[in-house]
Coordinates of C-alpha atoms in Angstrom, one line a residue:
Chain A
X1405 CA 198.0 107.9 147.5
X1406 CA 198.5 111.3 149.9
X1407 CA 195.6 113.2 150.3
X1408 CA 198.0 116.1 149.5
X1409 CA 200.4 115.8 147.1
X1410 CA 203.0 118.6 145.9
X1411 CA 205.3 118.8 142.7
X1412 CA 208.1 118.8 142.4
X1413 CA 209.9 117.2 145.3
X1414 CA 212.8 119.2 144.8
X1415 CA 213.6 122.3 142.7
X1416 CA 217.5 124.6 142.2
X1417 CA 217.2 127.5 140.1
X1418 CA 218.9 130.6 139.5
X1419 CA 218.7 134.0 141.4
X1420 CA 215.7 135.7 139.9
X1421 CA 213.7 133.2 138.0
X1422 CA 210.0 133.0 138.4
X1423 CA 209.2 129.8 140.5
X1424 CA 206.0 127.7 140.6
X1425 CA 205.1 125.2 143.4
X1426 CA 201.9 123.1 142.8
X1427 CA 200.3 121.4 145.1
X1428 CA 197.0 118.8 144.3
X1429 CA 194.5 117.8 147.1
X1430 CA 191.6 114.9 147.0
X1431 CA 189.6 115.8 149.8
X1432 CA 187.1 118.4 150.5
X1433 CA 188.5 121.2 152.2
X1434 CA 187.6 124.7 154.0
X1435 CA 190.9 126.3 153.7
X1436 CA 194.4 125.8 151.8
X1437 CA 197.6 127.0 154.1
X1438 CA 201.0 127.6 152.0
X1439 CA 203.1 126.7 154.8
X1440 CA 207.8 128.1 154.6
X1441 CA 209.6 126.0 157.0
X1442 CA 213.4 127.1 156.6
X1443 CA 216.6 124.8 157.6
X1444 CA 216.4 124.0 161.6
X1445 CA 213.7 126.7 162.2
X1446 CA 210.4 127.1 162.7
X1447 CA 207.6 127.3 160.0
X1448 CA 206.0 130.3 158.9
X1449 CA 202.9 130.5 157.5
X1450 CA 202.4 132.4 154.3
X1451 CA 199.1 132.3 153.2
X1452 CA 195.5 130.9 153.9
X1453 CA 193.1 131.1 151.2
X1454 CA 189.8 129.3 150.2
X1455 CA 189.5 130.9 146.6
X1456 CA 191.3 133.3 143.9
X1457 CA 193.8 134.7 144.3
X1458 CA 196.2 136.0 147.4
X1459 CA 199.5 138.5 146.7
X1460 CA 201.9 139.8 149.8
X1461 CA 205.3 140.8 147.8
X1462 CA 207.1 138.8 146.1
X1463 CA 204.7 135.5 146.8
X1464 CA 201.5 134.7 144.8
X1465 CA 199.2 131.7 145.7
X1466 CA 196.3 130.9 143.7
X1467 CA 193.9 127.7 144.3
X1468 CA 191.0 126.2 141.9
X1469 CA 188.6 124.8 144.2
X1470 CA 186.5 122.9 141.2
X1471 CA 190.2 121.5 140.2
X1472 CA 191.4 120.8 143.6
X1473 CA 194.9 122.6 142.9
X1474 CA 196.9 125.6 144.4
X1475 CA 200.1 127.2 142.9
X1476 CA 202.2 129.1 144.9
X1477 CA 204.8 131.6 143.4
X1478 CA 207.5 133.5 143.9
X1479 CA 208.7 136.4 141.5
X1480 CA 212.6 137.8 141.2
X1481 CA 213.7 134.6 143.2
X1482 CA 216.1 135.1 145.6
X1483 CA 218.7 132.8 147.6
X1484 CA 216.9 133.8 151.2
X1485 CA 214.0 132.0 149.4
X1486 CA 215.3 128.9 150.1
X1487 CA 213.6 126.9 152.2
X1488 CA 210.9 123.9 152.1
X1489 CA 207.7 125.2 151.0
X1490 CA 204.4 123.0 152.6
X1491 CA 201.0 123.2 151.2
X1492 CA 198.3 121.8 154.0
X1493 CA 194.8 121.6 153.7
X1494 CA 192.1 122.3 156.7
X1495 CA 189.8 119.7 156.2
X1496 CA 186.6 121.6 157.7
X1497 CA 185.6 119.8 160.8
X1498 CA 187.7 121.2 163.3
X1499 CA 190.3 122.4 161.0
X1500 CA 192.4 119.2 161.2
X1501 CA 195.3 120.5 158.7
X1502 CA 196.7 117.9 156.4
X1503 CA 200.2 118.3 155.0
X1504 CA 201.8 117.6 151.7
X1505 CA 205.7 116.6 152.0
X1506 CA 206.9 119.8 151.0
X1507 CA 209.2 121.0 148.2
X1508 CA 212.6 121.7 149.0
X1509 CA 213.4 125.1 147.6
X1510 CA 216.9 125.7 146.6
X1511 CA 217.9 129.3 144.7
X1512 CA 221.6 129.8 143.4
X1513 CA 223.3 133.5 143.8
Chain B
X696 CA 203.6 141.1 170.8
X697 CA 204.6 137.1 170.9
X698 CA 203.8 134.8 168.9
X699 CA 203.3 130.7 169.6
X700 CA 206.2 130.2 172.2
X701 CA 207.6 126.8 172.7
X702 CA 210.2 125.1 174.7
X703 CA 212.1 124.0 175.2
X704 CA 213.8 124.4 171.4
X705 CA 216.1 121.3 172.2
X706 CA 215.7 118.2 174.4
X707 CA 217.5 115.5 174.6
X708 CA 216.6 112.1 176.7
X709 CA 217.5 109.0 177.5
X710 CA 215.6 105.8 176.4
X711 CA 212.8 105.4 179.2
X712 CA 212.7 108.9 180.2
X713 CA 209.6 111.2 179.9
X714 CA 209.9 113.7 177.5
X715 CA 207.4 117.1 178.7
X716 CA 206.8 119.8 175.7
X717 CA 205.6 123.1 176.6
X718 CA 203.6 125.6 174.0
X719 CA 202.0 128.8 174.9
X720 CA 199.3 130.3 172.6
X721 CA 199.5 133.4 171.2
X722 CA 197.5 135.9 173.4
X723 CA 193.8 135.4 173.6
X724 CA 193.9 132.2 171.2
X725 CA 191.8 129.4 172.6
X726 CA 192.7 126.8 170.3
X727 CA 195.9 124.4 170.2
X728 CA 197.0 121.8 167.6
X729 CA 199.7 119.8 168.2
X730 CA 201.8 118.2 165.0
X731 CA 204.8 115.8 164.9
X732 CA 207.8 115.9 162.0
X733 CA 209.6 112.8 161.5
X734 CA 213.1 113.0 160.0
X735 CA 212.5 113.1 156.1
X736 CA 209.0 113.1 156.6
X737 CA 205.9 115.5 156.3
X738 CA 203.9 117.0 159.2
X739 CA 201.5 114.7 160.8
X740 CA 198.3 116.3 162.5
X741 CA 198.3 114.5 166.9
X742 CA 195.8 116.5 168.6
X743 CA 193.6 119.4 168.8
X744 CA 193.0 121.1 172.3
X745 CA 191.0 124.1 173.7
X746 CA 191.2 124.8 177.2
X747 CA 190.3 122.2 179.2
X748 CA 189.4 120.0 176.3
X749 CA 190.7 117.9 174.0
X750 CA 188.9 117.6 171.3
X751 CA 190.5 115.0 169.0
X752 CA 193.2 112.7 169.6
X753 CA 193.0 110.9 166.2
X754 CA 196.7 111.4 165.2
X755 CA 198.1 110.6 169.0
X756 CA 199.6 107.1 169.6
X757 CA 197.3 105.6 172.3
X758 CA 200.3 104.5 174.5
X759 CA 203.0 106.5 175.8
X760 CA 201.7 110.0 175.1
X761 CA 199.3 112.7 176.6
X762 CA 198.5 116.1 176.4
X763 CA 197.0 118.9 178.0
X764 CA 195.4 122.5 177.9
X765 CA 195.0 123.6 181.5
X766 CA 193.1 126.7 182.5
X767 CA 195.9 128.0 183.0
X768 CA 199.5 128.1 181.7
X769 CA 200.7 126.2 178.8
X770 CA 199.6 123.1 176.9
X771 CA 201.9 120.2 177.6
X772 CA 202.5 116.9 175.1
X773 CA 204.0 114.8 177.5
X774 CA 205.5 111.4 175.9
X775 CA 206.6 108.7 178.7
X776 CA 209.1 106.1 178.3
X777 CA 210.3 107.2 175.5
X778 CA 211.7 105.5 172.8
X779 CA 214.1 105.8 169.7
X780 CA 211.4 106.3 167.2
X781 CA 210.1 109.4 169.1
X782 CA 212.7 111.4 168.2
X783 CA 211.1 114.3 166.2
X784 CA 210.2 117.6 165.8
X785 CA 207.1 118.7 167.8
X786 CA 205.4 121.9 166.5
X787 CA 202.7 123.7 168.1
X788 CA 200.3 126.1 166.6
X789 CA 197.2 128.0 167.6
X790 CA 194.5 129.9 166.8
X791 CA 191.4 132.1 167.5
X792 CA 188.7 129.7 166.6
X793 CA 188.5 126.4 165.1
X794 CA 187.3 127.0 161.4
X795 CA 188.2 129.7 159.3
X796 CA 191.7 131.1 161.0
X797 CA 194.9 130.8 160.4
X798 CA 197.1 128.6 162.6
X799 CA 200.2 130.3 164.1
X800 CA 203.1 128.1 164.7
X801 CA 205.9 128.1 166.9
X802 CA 209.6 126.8 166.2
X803 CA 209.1 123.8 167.4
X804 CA 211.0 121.5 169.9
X805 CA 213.5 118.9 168.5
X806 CA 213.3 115.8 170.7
X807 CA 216.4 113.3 170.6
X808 CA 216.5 110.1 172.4
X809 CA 219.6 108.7 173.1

């Protein structure tokens, strides 16, 4: 079993729609990293968070530390969204980041 | 204001070559991860450098490949005799300090091996 695991693998909806990425984790970590790597580019990193809650426009991540689970949303979807959203983990001790596999983001005009 | 640099983006070698990455920090950023992405696959942690130092190798194979974080100039992931299976994207990111800051990444370098 990944120490990181996200859900779903792959997701196509519709311009607009409210989107939901989850993303469970097993070990103990000091930080959670929402990671946007689009087709042939780099990667982009969205958010690092610890606790709560974090907003910055459109893009909401929220994590549950005693759960061991982030959610990272995105609001009035849109087709530049696209892309393959990673959740990592920083696992303390020198910040050694841990992936998930990434959900491959697909939004229709 | 740059951010992680890397290059170069595209590389291509022959089997038995050696293959030399470059990544420069972002400015005044001390702290160097190197991580490796497989066709199909996830990112995969190799090494953690700060100048100088390196201060885990965990996720490098023992054979083959090396890196570095000189005083000065870049950090180099050099990968000798290089093989099929290398072929991969090689993303560098850094930071300010070790714990508790966010990693900036570059685009990464797409290695092909002929």
């Amino acid at each position: 079993k990944n120490e990181v695991e996200q859900s779903p693998q792959n997701l196509t909806a519709q311009e607009g729609e409210f989107i939901t990425i989850n993303c469970s984790y097993s070990v103990g970590i000091s930080a959670l990293h929402w990671l946007q790597q689009h087709p042939g580019g780099g990667i982009v990193s969205l958010f690092m968070l610890s606790s709560g809650k974090k907003k910055h426009g459109r893009l909401i991540a929220t994590i549950n530390i005693q759960e061991k689970h982030s959610s990272l949303h995105i609001t009035a979807s849109h087709p530049r969204d696209s892309a393959v959203y990673i959740c990592a983990v920083g696992t303390g001790r020198d910040d050694k980041i841990i992936f998930g596999k990434g959900t491959r983001l697909h939004i229709l005009p | 204001n740059a951010g992680v640099m890397q290059n170069p983006r595209h590389l291509v070698r022959r089997r038995g070559q050696e293959a030399r990455l470059r990544c420069s920090p972002m400015k005044g950023h001390s702290h160097v991860y190197w991580y490796r992405q497989l066709p199909e696959e996830g990112l995969k942690f190799m090494v953690y450098l700060q100048k100088e130092n390196i201060i885990d190798e965990s996720g490098m194979p023992k054979e083959r490949f090396s890196a570095e974080f000189p005083k000065e100039g870049p950090s180099i992931l050099r990968i000798q005799q290089v093989v099929r299976g290398d072929s991969a994207a090689y993303f560098c990111a850094s930071s300010l300090a070790s714990v508790g800051q966010p990693q900036h990444f570059g685009d990464g370098t797409r290695l092909s091996i002929l």
